[in-house]
Each structure stands twice: as structure tokens, then as C-alpha cells.
C-alpha positions as MATLAB code, in Angstrom:
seq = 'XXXXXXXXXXXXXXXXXXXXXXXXXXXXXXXXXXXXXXXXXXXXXXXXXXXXXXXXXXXXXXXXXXXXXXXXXXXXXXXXXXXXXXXXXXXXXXXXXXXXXXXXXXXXXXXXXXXXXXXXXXXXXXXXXXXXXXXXXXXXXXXXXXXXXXXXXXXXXXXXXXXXXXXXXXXXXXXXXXXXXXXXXXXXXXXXXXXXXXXXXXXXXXXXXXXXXXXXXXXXXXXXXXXXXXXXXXXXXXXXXXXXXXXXXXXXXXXXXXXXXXXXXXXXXXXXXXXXXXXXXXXXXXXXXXXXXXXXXXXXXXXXXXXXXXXXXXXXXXXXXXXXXXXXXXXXXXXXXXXXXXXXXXXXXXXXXXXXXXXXXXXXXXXXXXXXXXXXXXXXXXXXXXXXXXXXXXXXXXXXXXXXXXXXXXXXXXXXXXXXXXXXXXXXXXXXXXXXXXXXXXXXXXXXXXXXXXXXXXXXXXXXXXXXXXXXXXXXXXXXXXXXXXXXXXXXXXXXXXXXXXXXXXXXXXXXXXXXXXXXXXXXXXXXXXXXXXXXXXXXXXXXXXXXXXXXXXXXXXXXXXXXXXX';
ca = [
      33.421  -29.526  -28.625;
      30.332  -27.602  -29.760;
      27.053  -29.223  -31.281;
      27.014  -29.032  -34.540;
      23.186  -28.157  -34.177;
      24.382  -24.668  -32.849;
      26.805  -23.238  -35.014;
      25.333  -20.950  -37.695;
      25.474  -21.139  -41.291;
      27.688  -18.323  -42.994;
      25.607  -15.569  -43.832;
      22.927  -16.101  -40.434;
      22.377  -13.177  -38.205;
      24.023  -11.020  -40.431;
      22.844   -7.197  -40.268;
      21.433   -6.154  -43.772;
      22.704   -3.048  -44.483;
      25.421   -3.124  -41.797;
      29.122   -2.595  -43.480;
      30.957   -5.821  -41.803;
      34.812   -5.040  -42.588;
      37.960   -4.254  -40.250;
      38.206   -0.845  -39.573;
      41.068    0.387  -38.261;
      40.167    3.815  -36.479;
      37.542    2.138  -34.892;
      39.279   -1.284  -34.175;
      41.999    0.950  -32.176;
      39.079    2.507  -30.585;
      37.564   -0.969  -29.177;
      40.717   -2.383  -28.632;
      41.933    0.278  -26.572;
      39.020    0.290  -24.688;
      39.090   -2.856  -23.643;
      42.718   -3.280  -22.996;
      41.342   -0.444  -20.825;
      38.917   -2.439  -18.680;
      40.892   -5.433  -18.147;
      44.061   -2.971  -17.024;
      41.027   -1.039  -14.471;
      40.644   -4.881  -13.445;
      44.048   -5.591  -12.794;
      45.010   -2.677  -10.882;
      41.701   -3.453   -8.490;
      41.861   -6.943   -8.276;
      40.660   -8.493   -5.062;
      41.635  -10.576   -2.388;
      38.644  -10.967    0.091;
      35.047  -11.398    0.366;
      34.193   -7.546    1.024;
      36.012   -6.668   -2.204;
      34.761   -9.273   -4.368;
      31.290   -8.668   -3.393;
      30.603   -5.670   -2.118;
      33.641   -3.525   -3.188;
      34.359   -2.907    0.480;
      31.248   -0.890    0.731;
      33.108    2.043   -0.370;
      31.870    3.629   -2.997;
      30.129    7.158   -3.420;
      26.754    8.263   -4.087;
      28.037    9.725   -7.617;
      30.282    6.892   -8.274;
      27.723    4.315   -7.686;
      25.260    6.240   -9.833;
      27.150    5.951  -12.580;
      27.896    2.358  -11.959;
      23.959    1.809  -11.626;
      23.576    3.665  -14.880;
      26.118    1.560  -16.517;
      25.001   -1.900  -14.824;
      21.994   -1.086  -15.738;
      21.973    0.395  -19.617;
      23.057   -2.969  -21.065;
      22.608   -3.862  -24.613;
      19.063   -3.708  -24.256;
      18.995   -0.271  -23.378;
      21.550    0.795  -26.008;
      20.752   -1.172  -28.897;
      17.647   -3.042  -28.055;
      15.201   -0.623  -26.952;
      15.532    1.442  -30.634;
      15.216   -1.172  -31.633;
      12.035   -1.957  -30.432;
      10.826    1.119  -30.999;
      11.709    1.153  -33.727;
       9.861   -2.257  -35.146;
       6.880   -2.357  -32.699;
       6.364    1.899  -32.472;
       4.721    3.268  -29.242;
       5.082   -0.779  -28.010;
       8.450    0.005  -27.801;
       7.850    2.782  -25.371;
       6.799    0.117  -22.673;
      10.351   -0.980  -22.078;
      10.991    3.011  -21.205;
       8.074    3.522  -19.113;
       8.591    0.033  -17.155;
      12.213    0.636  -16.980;
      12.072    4.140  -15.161;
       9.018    3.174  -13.093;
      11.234    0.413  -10.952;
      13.962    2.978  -10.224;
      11.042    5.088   -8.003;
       9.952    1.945   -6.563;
      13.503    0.875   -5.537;
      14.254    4.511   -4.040;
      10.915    4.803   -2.461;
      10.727    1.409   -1.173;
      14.104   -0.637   -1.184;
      16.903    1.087   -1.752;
      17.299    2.264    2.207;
      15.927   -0.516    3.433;
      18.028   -3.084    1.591;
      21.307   -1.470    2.683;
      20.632   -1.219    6.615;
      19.505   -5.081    6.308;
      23.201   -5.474    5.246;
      24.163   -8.170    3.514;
      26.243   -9.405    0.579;
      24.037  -10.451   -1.968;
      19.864  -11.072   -2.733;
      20.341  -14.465   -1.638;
      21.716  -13.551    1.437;
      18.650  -11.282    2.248;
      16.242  -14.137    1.631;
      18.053  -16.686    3.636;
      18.720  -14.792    6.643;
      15.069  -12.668    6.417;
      13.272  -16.179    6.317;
      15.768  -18.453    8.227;
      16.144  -21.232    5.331;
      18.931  -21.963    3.791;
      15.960  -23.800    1.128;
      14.924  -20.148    0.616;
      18.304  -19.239   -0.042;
      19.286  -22.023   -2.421;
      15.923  -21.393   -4.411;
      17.042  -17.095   -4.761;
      20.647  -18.037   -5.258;
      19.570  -20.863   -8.588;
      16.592  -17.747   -9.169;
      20.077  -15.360   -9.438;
      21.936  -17.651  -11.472;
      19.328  -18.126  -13.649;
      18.440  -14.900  -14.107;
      22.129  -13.493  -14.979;
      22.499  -16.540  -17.534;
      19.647  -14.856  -19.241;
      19.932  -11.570  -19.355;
      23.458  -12.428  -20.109;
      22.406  -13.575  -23.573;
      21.282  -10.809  -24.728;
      24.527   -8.305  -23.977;
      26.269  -11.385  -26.062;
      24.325  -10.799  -28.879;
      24.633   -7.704  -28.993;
      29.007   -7.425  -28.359;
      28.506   -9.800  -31.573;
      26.248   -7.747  -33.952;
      28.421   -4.918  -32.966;
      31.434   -6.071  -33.006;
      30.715   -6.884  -36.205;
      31.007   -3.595  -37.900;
      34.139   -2.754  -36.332;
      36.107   -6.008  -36.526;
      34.078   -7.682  -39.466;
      34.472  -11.345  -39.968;
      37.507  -12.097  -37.492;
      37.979  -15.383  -39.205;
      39.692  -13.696  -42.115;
      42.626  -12.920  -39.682;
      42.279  -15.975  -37.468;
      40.619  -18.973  -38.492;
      38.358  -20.147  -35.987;
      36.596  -23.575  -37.207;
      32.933  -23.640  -37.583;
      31.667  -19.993  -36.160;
      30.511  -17.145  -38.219;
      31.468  -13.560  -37.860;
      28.673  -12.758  -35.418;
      29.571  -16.161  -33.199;
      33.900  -15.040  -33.482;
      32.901  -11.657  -32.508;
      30.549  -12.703  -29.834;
      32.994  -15.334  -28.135;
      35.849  -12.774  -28.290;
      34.206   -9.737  -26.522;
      32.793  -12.606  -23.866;
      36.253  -14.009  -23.418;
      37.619  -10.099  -22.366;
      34.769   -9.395  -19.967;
      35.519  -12.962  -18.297;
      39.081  -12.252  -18.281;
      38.560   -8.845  -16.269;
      35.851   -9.754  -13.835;
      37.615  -13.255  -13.199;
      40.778  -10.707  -11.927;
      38.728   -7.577  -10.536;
      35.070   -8.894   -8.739;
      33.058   -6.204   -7.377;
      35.809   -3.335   -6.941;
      37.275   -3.429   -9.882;
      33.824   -3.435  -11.666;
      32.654   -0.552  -10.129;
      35.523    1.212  -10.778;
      34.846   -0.223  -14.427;
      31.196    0.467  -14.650;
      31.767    4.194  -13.785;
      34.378    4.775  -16.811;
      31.607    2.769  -19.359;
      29.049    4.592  -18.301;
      30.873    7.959  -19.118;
      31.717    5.970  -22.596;
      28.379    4.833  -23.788;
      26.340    8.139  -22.460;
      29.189    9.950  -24.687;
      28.719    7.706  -27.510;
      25.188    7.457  -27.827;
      24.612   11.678  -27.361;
      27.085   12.503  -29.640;
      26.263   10.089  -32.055;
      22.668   10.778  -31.750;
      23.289   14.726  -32.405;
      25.642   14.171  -35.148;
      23.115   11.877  -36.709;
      20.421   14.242  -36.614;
      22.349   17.058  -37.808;
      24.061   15.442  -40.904;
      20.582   13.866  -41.808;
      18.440   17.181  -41.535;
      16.323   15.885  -38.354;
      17.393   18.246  -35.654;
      19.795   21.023  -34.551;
      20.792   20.448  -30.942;
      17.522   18.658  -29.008;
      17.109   15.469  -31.408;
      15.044   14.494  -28.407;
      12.149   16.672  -28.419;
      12.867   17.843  -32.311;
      12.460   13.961  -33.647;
       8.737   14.831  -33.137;
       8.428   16.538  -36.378;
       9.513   13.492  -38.099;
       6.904   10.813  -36.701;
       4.086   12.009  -39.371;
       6.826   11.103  -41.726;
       7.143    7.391  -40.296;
       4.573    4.670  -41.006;
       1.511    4.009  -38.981;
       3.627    0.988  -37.567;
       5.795    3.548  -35.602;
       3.740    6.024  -34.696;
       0.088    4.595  -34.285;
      -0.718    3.198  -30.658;
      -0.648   -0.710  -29.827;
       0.029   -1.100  -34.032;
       3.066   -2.983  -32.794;
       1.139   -4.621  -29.882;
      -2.219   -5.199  -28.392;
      -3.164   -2.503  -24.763;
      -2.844   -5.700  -22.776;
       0.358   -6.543  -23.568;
       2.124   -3.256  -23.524;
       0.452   -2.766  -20.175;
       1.562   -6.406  -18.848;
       4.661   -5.377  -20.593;
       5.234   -2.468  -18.691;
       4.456   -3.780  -15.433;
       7.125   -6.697  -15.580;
       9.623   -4.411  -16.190;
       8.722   -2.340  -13.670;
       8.830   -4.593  -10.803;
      11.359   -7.155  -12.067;
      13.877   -3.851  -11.945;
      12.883   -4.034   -8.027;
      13.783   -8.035   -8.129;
      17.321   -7.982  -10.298;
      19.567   -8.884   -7.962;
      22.289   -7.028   -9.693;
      20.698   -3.534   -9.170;
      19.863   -4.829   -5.725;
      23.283   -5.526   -4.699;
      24.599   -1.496   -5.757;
      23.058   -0.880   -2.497;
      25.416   -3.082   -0.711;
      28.438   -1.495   -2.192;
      27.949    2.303   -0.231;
      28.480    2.893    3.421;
      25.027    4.043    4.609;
      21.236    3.975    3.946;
      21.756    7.832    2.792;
      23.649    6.728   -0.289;
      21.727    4.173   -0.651;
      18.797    6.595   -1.614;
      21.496    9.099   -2.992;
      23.199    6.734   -5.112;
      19.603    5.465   -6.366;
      18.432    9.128   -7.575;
      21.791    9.359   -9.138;
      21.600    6.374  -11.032;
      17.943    7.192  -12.406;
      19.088   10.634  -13.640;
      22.175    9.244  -15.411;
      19.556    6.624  -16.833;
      16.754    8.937  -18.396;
      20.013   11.117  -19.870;
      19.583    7.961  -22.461;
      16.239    6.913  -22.239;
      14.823   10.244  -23.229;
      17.088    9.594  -26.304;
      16.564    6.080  -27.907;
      13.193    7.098  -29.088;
      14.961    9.834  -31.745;
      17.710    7.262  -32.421;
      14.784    5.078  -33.399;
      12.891    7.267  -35.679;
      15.780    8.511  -37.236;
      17.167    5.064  -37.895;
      13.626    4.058  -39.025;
      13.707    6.841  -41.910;
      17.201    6.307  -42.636;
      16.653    2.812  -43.393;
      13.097    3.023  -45.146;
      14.841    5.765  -47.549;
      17.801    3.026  -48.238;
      18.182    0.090  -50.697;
      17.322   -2.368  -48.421;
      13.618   -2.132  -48.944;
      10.821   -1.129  -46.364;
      11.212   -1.243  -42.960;
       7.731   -3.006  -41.919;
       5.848   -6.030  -43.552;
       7.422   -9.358  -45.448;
      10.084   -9.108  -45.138;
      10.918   -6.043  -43.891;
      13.456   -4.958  -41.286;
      15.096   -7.712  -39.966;
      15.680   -8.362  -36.130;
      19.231   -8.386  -36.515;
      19.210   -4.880  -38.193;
      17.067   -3.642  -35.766;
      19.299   -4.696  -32.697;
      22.264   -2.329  -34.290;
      20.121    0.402  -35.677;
      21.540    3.019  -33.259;
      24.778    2.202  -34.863;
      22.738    1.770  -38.698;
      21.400    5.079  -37.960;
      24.939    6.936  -37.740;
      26.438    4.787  -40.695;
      23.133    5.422  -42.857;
      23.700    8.935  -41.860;
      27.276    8.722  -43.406;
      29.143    9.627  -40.368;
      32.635    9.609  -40.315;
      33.807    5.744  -40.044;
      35.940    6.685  -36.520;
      32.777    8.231  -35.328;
      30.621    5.208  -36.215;
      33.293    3.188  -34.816;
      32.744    5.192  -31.785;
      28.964    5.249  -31.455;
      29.698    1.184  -31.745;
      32.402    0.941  -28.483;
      29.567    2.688  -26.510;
      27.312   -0.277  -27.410;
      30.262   -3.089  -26.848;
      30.874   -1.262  -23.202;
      26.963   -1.201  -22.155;
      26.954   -4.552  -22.450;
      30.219   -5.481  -21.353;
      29.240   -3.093  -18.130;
      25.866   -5.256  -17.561;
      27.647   -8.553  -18.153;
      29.922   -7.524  -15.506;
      27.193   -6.923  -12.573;
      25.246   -9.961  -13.869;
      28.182  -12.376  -13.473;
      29.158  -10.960  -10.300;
      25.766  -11.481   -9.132;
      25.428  -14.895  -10.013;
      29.023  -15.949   -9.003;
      28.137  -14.523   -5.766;
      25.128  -16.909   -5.331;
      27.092  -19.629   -5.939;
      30.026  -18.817   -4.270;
      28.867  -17.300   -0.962;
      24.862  -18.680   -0.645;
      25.817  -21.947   -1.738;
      29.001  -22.684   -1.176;
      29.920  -20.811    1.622;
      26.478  -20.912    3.797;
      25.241  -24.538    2.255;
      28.148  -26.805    1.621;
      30.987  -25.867    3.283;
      30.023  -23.164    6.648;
      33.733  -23.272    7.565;
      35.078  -21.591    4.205;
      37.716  -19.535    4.143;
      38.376  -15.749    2.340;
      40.398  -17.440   -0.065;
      38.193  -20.297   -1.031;
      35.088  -18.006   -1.619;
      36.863  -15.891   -3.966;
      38.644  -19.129   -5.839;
      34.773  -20.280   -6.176;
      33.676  -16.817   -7.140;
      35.898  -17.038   -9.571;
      35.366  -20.458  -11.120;
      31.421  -19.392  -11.017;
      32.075  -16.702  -13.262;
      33.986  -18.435  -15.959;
      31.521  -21.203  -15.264;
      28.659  -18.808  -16.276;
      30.480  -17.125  -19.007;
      31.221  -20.550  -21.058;
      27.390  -21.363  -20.603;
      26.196  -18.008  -21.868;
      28.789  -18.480  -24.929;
      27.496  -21.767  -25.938;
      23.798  -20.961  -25.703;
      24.497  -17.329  -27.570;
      25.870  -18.924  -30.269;
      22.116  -19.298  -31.558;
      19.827  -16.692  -29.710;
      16.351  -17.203  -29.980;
      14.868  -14.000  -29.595;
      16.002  -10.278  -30.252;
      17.972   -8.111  -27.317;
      15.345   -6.548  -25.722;
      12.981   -9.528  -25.807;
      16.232  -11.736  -24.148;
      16.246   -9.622  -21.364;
      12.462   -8.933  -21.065;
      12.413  -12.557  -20.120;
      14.876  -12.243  -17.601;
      12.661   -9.426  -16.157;
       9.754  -11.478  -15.737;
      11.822  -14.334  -13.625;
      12.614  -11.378  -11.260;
       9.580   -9.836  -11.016;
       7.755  -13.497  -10.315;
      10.196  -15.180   -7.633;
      12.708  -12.409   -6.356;
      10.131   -8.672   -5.967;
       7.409  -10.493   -3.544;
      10.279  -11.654   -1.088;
      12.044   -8.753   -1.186;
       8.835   -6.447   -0.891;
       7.189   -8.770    2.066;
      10.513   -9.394    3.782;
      11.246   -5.597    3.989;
       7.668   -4.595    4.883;
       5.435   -7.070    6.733;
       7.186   -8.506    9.704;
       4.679  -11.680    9.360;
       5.961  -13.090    6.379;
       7.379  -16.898    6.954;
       9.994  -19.008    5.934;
       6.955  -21.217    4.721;
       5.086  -18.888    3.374;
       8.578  -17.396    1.085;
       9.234  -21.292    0.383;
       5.532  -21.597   -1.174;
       5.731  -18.583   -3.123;
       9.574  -18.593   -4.509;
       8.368  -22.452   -5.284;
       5.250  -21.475   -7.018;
       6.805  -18.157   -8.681;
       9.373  -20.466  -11.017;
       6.847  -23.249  -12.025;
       4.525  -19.622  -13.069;
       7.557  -18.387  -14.748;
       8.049  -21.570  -16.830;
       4.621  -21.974  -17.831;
       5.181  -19.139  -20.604;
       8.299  -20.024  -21.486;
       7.711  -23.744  -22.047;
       4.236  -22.627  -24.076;
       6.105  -20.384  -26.362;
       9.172  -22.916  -26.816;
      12.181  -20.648  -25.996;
      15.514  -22.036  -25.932;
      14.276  -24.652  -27.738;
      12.776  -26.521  -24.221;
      10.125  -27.992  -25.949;
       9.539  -29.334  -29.655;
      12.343  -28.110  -31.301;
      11.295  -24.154  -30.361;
       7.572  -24.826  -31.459;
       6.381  -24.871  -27.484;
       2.931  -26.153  -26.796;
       1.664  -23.284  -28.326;
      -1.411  -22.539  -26.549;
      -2.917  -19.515  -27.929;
      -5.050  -18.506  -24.934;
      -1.858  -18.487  -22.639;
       0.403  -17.114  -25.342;
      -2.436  -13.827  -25.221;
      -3.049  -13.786  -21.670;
       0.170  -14.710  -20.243;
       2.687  -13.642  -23.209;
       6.686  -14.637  -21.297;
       7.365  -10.790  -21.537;
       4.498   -9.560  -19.378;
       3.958  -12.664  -17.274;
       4.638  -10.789  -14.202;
       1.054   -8.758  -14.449;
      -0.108  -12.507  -13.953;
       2.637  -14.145  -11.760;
       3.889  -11.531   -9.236;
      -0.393  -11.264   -8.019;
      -0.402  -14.739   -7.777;
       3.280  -15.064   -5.356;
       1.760  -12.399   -3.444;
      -1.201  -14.136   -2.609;
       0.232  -17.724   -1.801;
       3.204  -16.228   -0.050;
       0.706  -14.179    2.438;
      -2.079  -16.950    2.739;
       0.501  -19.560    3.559;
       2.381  -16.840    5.900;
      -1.252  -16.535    7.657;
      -2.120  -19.793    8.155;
       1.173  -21.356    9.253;
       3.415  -19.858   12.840;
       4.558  -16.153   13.165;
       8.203  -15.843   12.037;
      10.403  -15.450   15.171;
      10.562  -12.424   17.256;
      14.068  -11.760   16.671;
      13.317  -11.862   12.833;
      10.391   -9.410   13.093;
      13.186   -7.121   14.920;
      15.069   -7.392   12.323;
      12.651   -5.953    9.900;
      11.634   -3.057   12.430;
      15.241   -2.066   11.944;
      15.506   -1.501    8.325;
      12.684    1.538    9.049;
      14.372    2.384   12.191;
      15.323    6.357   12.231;
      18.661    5.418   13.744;
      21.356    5.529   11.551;
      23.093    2.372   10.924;
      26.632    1.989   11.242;
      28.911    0.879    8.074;
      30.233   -2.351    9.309;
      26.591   -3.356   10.925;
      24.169   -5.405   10.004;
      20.238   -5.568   10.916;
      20.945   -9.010   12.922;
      23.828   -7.837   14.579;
      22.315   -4.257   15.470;
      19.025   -6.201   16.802;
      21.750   -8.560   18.845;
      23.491   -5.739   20.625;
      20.720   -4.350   21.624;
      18.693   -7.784   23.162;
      22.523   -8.359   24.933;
      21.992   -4.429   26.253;
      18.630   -4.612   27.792;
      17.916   -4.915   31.308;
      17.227   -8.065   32.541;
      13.435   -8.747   33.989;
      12.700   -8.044   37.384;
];
């Protein structure tokens, strides 16, 4: 049964200016779609390990560039960051900067690397790179964690949407104690369990590459019929929105109005490097046959990204002026726009615009499948920690194909309830959500990756101390500024100096310094990892291509078997 303490009131989270009603055109639209996805899941459902996890590491540069565009562009991407931008101005612009930033980091510095160490998951990299199955456990909870997170915010957001296009869902079937937003929310969760409970890796690729085609499609073509109905633009909204910033209040278009240099700086930098630490854009790399489209599928999958990241800003400012010149009263001060508004403005924007209702409908699926599409790599992620770090390597070593994937599967409807029950009553916005989930990455997951791919000497002690340290660093902002209600009620401890200085957003500018330095100060003062590891790291920069099948250990293995014995 669920607490009474979490179900909302009738009337909470409810968009202001949103028109909640069933509509048909677009109710045929969302339906369809995902009748669509769970059929894509059905006819790739899996049966072992490689396809659950890795979808057979099969997949094309192309292909997997669009499924890193649409793993990636979740709910905070296609709702969330207009919406930032358009409440907090040039702040906003942080998320876009940070965003984009990781994606060179990962090609330049991961991407290549992390496929020819060859593994399943992130996990896996950190147990076998550090011989600890401690290490492991602590990246496999970090995983878990972080997709239950993240995961929050795509549920808020297949809620606020779904919203406009199914309305209150408890007119047709009466479900006891949940609003619109928390019958909407529950219902789009239940589908995406459904599928990736059937399809695991494979058939979410296959997935991710048809959403990705669907929100890019939605979000242009709402974005240039919005700007053409309203006057903005004629056919670049995203260099032509320009003309309409002197329009906009100083809130939008003044720097740091919306926040403070420091924190759109340590802003920016969490985002940056906790891209480089999610473990679901990590594992993408796993899915493709060699280092090559590794790097291929990486450039990909940053071009199909900036196609929408060089358009949220216009979706914001038009949005912005659409709902300043409505009856819903300015968009800044007390009480102004309202978070909720804000995390559906894209779709506001093309109602406000008076858009056909189909093509509102439309520009709505595109924001149900981006976060269906993240939700999918994020549980898949997590149920692989559980399933093949835990399970497989901890508890039971002897495990066979069959029980992994029955595990794999029970983690991912385990996660899903979970991210149901605490989304019933999100604390903070999209975008925020997910920033927080960012932060975790960048603190615990980026320093082990980065040292364990490029200095031979880190340790399994030194990786122990700094994953250790990196969640108790994590916390610290979290617990201070009380989310998820961890401590008094929501109120936190409220230290002001922390709150400034280490705001949960940007604690990464603070925390991933700080994992660096224990984890190579510990590394230095304790033994040399063994030679075989340090082997194994020479061979993810080796200029010998690695085969599909191989991994790093088992390439450094064939070769110690090969060499000459001493004389």
C-alpha cells in the first residue's frame, strides 16, 4: 500500500496554463507509440547475457549514435533544460555547455579505451581494473543509485506530459488516491518496465534508435512551427530567437541573474565530468564490435545531440514570451512561473502558440519517448549491476545464462516500483533531479574510470579510499540541503556556507579534486597494483587492434602463455 504522506492532493503539480483533457489525435499518437516500443521489445527479446547486456556487441557506429542520442536526451534534455533556461536565463546555459563538454572528454579519453578493456558493465571495469570485488560492490550500489535518480526525473516528466494528452486518467479508470500527474506517471512507468523487462539491451537499442528519430522530429518541427505561427522566426528559430532576447526580462537574458559565476561554473563542471562517469553512456561502448566504433559511434552520438541542444534555448525564449504575454501572469518573481510549467514549456510553447492539437500532441510523444528512451538505459544499467556484479561475480560465481537474465529482470522491475513510489512526490524540478545524479557520477564513478584507464599505478586500495570517500562527499550536500526528505522533513541542516560553496548540483568542482587526490596519495603510499593489471591497462592504448570477442585480460593472457620461456 502507499503512504498516505506521498500521495498528492488534487490540484498539486498541476501545469498552470497546460490544457489537461483526453485528446484523441494525440492519445492515438502516444498510444501507438508505445504499443510500438513494447512490440520492438518483443520481437528482440533476449535469452543470454551478451544480449541482455551488451546487445551482442553488434550494433553500428550510426545505430549506436542514435541510441546515445536517445539514452542520453532524457527528459532533462527535452523538457528540463528550457526549462531552465527558461527560469534561471544564461544559468540555464550551464546544463548545455557541461552536457556537450563530457561527450569530447569521453571520445578523447574513454570511449576507445573503455571498449578494448571489454567488459559488460562500469562495475565490471572497476572490479576487474582494481581486483576487488569491494570495489565492485561499491560501483555496482554507485550504479544503482545513480539510475534510481536520474530515473526520477524522466518520471516526472512522462507525468506532466502525459498529462496534456491523456488528462486526468482517473475519469476513465478510477485509480484510488493518485492525481492526474501520479496516474499518468505510474502508467507510462508501468510500459517502459513492461518492454525492458522482455527486451534488455538489444531490444533497447533497437528502441532507442526509433525514439531518437521521434523526439529529434518532434522537438524541430515543433520548434519551427512554433516560431513561425508566433512571428519569432522563418526557418533558423535557432540563431533567429536572438532578436527576441531584448524583448525578455533581465532574468533571461542578463548573466548569472538566475545564478551566482560560481555556481554556473561548478555547475558546468559536474555535468561535464559526471557525463564521463554515467555508467549508462559508458556501457554504449560495450555494445559495438571494436574500439573504431567506439570513437565513431561517440562522434555520432554528439552530433545527433547538439541537433537539439542548439535548439532548447529558442524553445525557451519563445515559451518565455508566450507565457509572459498570457493570462497566467508574469513569468519571474512571486509567484511567477511555476516549476511545473516550466518542466512542459517546450510543449506550453507550441499550445500557447495555438498549434494544431495533433501537432501539440505530437511535440508531447517526443517528450514521453526521451524519457522513456533514458529510463530504458538507466534501468538496464542498474539491473546489470545487480544482476551480473553482484549476483553473478559476488553471491553466486557459478550462475548460469538463465539465472542472470531472471535476476536482470527482477532488478529492473525492482528499480522501476522504487522510482514509482518515490516519484509520486518529486522534490526538485527535471533538470535539477538529474543534475544530482550527475554529481554522484562525477564524485565516485569519473576518478576510477579516468585513473584506471590512464595511470597503471592506481590500487585496489587506493580506488577503495576514494569510491569510499567520493559517496560520504556526495551526501554531504544532499543531506545539508534536505532532498528526498533525508533529513528534517526536507529542511536539511541547512548550512549556508556549504549550501554556497558546495551547492548538490555543482558538488563535483569540490568532490571529484578531492577523490583524485585520496585515490592517488593512498595509491602512492600503499603496493604497486600487480604486473598483470598494469598490462592490462597498457593494452587499452595498445595500437593493435582488438578482436570482438576479446577482452584486455584475456589478450594480456595469450600473450604471457606465448612468450618464450627464460633462458
Amino acid at each position: 500500500m502507499i503512504p498516505s504522506s506521498l500521495l498528492l492532493q488534487a490540484g498539486d503539480l498541476l501545469p498552470e496554463g497546460l490544457e489537461i483533457g483526453f485528446k484523441l489525435v494525440p492519445a492515438v499518437i502516444v498510444i501507438s507509440m508505445m504499443a510500438l516500443f513494447l512490440a520492438v521489445g518483443f520481437a528482440f527479446k533476449v535469452a543470454d547475457t551478451d544480449d541482455m547486456w551488451v546487445a551482442g556487441r553488434s550494433i553500428g557506429n550510426i545505430e549506436n549514435g542514435m541510441a546515445i542520442g536517445a539514452n542520453w536526451m532524457s527528459a532533462a534534455s527535452y523538457l528540463g533544460m528550457a526549462a531552465l533556461i527558461a527560469l534561471s536565463g544564461v544559468y540555464g546555459l550551464a546544463y548545455v555547455v557541461g552536457w556537450t563538454t563530457g561527450y569530447f572528454v569521453l571520445l578523447i579519453f574513454m570511449a576507445a579505451q573503455m571498449r578494448r578493456f571489454g567488459k559488460y558493465t562500469a562495475p565490471d571495469f572497476v572490479g576487474d581494473r582494481f581486483n576487488s570485488d569491494t570495489a565492485r560492490a561499491l560501483a555496482a550500489i554507485t550504479t544503482f543509485l545513480i539510475g534510481f535518480v536520474y530515473a526520477l526525473g524522466q518520471a516526472r516528466g512522462m507525468g506532466l506530459v502525459g498529462m496534456y494528452v491523456l488528462g486526468d486518467i482517473n475519469n476513465v479508470i478510477a485509480i484510488p488516491g493518485l492525481s492526474a500527474y501520479q496516474a499518468m506517471m505510474v502508467l507510462f512507468m508501468l510500459v517502459t518496465i513492461a518492454y525492458l523487462t522482455l527486451s534488455g539491451m538489444l531490444g533497447a537499442t533497437k528502441n532507442m534508435a526509433l525514439q531518437y528519430v521521434i523526439l529529434i522530429g518532434a522537438f524541430l518541427i515543433g520548434l519551427l512551427a512554433t516560431g513561425w505561427t508566433a512571428g519569432y522566426s522563418t526557418i533558423l528559430p535557432q540563431i533567429e530567437y536572438g532578436m527576441l532576447i531584448s524583448e525578455l526580462s533581465a532574468e533571461f537574458s542578463d548573466p548569472f541573474a538566475g545564478g551566482s559565476y560560481y555556481l554556473w561554473i561548478a555547475t558546468c563542471f559536474s555535468l561535464a565530468f559526471g557525463t564521463c562517469g554515467l555508467p549508462h553512456v559508458l556501457v554504449r561502448f560495450y555494445t559495438v564490435e571494436n574500439e573504431r566504433t567506439a570513437r565513431w559511434s561517440c562522434t555520432w552520438g554528439l552530433f545527433f545531440i547538439a541537433v537539439l541542444y542548439l535548439s532548447a534555448p529558442a524553445f525557451a525564449a519563445f515559451g518565455t514570451d508566450l507565457y509572459t504575454n498570457s493570462q497566467f501572469g508574469p513569468t519571474y518573481g512571486d509567484p511567477g512561473m511555476s516549476d511545473a510549467a516550466a518542466d512542459v514549456i517546450v510543449v506550453l510553447a507550441a499550445q500557447l502558440a495555438n498549434l494544431p492539437t495533433w501537432l501539440v500532441g505530437f511535440v508531447a510523444a517526443g517528450g514521453i519517448a526521451a524519457a522513456v528512451a533514458t529510463t530504458s538505459g538507466l534501468f538496464i544499467a542498474a539491473s546489470s549491476a545487480i544482476s551480473h556484479d553482484i549476483y553473478a561475480n559476488i553471491i553466486n560465481e557459478d550462475a548460469t545464462q538463465r539465472q542472470q537474465v531472471l535476476v536482470g529482470r527482477l532488478s529492473i522491475i525492482g528499480i522501476g516500483l522504487l522510482t514509482i513510489l518515490f516519484a509520486l512526490d518529486p522534490q526538485a524540478p527535471i533538470a535539477a533531479l538529474v543534475s544530482f545524479a550527475f554529481s554522484l557520477a562525477a564524485i565516485v564513478l569519473f576518478p576510477m574510470f579516468f585513473l584506471g584507464l590512464w595511470w597503471e599505478n592506481t590500487n585496489r586500495p587506493g580506488a577503495l579510499a576514494g569510491m569510499t570517500s567520493g559517496i560520504v562527499i556526495w551526501f554531504i550536500p544532499m543531506l545539508n540541503e534536505g532532498q528526498f526528505g533525508l533529513v528534517d522533513g526536507g529542511a536539511g541542516f541547512g548550512i549556508e556556507f556549504l549550501a554556497t560553496w558546495m551547492p548538490a548540483v555543482g558538488s563535483g568542482l569540490i568532490g571529484v579534486p578531492l577523490v583524485f587526490a585520496i585515490t592517488i596519495f593512498v595509491s602512492y603510499v600503499t603496493d604497486e597494483p600487480p604486473l598483470r593489471t598494469k598490462r592490462m591497462v597498457r593494452q587499452c592504448h595498445s595500437p593493435d587492434p582488438m578482436p570482438k570477442d576479446k577482452t584486455a585480460a584475456q589478450v594480456v593472457s595469450e600473450k604471457v602463455d606465448d612468450a618464450p620461456a627464460d633462458d
